[in-house]
PDB file of C-alpha atoms in Angstrom:
ATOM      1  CA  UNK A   1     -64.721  47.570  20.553  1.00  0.00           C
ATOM      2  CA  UNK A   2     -67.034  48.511  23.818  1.00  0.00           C
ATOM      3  CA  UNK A   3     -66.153  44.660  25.673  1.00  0.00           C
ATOM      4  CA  UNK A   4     -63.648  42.726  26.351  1.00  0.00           C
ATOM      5  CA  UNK A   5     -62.472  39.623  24.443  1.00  0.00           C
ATOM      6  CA  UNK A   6     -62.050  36.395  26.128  1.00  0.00           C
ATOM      7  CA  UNK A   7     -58.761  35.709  24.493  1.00  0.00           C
ATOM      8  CA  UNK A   8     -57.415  39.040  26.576  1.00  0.00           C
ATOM      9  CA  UNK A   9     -59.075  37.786  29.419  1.00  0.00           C
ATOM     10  CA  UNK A  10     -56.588  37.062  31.318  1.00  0.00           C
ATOM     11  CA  UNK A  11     -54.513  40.318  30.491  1.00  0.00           C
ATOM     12  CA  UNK A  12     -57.566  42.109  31.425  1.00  0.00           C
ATOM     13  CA  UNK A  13     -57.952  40.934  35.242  1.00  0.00           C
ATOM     14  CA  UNK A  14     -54.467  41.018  35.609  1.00  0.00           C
ATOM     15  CA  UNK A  15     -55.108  44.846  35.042  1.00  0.00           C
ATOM     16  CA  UNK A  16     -57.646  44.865  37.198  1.00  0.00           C
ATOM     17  CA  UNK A  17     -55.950  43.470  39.852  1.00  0.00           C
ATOM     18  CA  UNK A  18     -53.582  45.904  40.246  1.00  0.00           C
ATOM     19  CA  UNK A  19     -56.415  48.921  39.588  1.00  0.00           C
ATOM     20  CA  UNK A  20     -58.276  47.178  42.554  1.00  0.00           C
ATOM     21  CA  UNK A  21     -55.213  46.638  44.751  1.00  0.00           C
ATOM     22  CA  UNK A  22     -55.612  43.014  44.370  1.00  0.00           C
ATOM     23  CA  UNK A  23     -52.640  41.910  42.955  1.00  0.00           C
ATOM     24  CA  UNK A  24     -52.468  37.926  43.427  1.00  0.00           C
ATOM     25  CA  UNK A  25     -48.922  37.224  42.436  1.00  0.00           C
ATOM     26  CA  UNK A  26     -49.375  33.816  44.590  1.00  0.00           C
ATOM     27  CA  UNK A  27     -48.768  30.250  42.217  1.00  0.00           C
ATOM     28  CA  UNK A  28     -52.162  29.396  40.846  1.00  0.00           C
ATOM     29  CA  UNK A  29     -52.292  25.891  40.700  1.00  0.00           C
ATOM     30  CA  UNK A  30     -55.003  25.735  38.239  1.00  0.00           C
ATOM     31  CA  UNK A  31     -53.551  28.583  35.737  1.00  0.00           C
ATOM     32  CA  UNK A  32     -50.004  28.177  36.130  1.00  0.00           C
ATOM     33  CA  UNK A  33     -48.771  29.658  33.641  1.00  0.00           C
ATOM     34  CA  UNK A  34     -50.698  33.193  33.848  1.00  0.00           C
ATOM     35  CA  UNK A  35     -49.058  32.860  37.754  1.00  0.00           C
ATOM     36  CA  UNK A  36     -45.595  32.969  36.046  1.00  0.00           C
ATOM     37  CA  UNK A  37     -46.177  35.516  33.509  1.00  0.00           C
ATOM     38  CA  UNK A  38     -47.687  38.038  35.729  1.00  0.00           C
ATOM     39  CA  UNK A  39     -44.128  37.361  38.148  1.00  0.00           C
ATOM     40  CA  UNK A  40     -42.261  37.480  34.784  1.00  0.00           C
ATOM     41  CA  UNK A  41     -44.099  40.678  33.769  1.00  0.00           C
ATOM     42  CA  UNK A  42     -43.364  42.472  36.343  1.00  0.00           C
ATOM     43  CA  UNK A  43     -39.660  41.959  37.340  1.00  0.00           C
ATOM     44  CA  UNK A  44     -38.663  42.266  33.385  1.00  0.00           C
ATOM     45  CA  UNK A  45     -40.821  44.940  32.859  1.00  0.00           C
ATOM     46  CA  UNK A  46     -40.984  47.036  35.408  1.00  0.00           C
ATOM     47  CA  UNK A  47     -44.736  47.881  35.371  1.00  0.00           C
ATOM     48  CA  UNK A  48     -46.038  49.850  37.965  1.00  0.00           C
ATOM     49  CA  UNK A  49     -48.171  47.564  40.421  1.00  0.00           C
ATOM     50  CA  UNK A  50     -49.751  50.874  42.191  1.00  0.00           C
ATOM     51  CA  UNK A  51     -52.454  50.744  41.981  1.00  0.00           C
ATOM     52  CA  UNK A  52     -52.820  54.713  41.962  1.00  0.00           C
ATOM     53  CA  UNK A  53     -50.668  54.708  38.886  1.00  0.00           C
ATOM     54  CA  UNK A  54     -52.577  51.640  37.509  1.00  0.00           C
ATOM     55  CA  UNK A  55     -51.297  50.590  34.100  1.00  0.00           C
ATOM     56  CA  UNK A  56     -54.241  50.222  31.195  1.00  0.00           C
ATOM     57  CA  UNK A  57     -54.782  47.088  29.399  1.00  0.00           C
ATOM     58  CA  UNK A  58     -52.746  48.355  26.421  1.00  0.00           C
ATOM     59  CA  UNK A  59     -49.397  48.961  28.511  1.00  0.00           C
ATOM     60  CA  UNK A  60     -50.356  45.515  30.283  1.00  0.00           C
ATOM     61  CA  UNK A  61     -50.643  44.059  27.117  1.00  0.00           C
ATOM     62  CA  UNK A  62     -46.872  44.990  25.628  1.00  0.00           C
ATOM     63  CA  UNK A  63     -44.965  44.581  29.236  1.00  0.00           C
ATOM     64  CA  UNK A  64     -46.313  41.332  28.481  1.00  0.00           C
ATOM     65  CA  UNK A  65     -45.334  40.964  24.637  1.00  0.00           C
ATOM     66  CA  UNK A  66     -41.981  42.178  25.606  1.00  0.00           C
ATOM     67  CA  UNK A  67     -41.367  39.707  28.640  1.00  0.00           C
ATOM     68  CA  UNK A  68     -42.364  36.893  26.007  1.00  0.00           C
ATOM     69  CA  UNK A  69     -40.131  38.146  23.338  1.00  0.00           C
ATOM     70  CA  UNK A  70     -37.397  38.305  25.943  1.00  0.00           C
ATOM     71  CA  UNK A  71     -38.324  34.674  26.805  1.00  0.00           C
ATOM     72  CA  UNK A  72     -38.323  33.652  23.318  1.00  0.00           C
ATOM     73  CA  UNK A  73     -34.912  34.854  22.474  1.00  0.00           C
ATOM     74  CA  UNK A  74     -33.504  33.731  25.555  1.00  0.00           C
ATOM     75  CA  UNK A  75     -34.993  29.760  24.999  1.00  0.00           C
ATOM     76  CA  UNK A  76     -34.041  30.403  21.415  1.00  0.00           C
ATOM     77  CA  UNK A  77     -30.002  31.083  22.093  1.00  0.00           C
ATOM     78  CA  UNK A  78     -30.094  28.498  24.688  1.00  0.00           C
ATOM     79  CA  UNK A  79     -31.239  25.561  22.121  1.00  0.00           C
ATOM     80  CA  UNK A  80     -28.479  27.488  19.491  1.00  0.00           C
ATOM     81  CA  UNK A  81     -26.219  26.338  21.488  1.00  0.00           C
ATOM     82  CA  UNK A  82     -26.794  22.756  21.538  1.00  0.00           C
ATOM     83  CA  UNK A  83     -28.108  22.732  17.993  1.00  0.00           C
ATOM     84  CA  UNK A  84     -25.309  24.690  16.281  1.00  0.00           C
ATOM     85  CA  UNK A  85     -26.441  24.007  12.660  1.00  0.00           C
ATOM     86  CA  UNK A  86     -29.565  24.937  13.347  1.00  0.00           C
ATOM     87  CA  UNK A  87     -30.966  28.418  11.670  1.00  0.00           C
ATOM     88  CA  UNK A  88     -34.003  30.365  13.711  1.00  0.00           C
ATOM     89  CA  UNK A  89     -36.489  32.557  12.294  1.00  0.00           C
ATOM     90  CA  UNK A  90     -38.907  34.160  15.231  1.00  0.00           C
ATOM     91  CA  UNK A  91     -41.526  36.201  14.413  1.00  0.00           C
ATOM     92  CA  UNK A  92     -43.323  37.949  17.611  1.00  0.00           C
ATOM     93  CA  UNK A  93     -46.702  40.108  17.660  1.00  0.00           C
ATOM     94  CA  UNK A  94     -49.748  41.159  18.998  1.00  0.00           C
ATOM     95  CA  UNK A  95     -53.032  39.482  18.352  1.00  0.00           C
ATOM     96  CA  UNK A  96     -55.933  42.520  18.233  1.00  0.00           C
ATOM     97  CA  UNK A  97     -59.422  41.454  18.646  1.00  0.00           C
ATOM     98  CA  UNK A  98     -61.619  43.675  16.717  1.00  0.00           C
ATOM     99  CA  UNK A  99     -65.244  44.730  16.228  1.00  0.00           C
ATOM    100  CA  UNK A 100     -67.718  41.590  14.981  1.00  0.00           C
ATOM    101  CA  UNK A 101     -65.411  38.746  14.774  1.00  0.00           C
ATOM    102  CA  UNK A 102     -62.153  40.350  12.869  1.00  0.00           C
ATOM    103  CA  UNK A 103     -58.962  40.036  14.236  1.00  0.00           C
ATOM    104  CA  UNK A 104     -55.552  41.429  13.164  1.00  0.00           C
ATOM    105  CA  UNK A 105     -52.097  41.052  13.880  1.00  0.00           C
ATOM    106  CA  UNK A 106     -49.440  43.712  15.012  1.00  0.00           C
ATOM    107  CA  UNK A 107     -45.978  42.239  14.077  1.00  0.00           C
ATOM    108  CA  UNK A 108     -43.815  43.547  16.669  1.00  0.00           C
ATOM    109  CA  UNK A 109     -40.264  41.910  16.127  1.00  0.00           C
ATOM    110  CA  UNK A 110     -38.796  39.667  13.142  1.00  0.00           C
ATOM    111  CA  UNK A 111     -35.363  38.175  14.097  1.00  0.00           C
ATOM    112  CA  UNK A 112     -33.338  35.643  12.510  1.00  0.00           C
ATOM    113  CA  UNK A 113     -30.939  33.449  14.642  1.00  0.00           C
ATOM    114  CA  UNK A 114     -27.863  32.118  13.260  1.00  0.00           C
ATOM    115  CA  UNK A 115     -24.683  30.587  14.952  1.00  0.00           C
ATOM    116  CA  UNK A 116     -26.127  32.184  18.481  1.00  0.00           C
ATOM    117  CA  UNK A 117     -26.201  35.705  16.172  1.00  0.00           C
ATOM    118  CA  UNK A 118     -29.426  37.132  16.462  1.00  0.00           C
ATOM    119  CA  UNK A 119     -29.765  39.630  13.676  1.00  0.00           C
ATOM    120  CA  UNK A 120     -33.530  42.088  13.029  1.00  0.00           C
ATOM    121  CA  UNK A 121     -34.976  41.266   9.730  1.00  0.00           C
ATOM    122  CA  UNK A 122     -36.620  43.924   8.574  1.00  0.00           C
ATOM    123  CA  UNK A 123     -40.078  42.870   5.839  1.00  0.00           C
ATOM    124  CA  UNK A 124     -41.085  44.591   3.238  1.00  0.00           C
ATOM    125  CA  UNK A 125     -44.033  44.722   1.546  1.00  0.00           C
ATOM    126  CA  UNK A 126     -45.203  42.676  -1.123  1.00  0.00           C
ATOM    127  CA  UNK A 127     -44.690  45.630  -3.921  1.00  0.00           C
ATOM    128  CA  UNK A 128     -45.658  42.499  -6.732  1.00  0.00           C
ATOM    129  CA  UNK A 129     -49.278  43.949  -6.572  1.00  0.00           C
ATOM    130  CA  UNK A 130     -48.260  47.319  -7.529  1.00  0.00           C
TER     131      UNK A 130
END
């Protein structure tokens, strides 16, 4: 793919702000929550903000899948423990923007939550077809 999506927008000048040494970590009134990702991002994360060791869009792209799986699990867990009874299936990824309109999806994590227990659940293909 020779251009950047729209949907990864917003990952994409993030990574250009550090390149550039123009990191605005600053609360954007008008794109909130991109301001508290980027934070997020960063102090979970550790990604380099030099800008002479620049990260790419693809390292950008999982600091930021893993700070929201973090998230995830962490707002999961906390509603656990209010909701005891309550069973959790989360499912995180990556949504790739291809060549003329096709998109795929890189499933990165598949966790099941029970009784504040958070336990992998590993898929396996649907061997019916063979």
């Amino acid at each position: 793919m020779n251009k950047k999506t729209t949907a990864c927008g917003a990952l994409a000048a993030f990574t250009d702000e550090i390149a550039s040494n123009k990191l605005n970590l600053n609360l954007d009134e008008n794109d909130i929550e991109m301001s508290m990702l980027k934070k997020q991002i960063i102090k979970k994360s550790g990604l380099s903000v030099d800008p002479k060791n620049a990260p790419d869009l693809l390292q950008v792209t999982m600091a930021a899948y893993k700070t929201i799986t973090m998230d995830l699990e962490r707002h999961a867990r906390h509603d656990a423990e209010k909701f005891k009874d309550r069973r959790y299936a989360l499912f995180t990824g990556i949504q790739i923007h291809g060549p003329e309109g096709s998109d795929y999806c890189w499933l990165g994590k598949a966790s099941l939550l029970v009784k504040g227990q958070l336990t992998q659940l590993v898929l396996a293909p649907d061997m019916s077809s063979l």
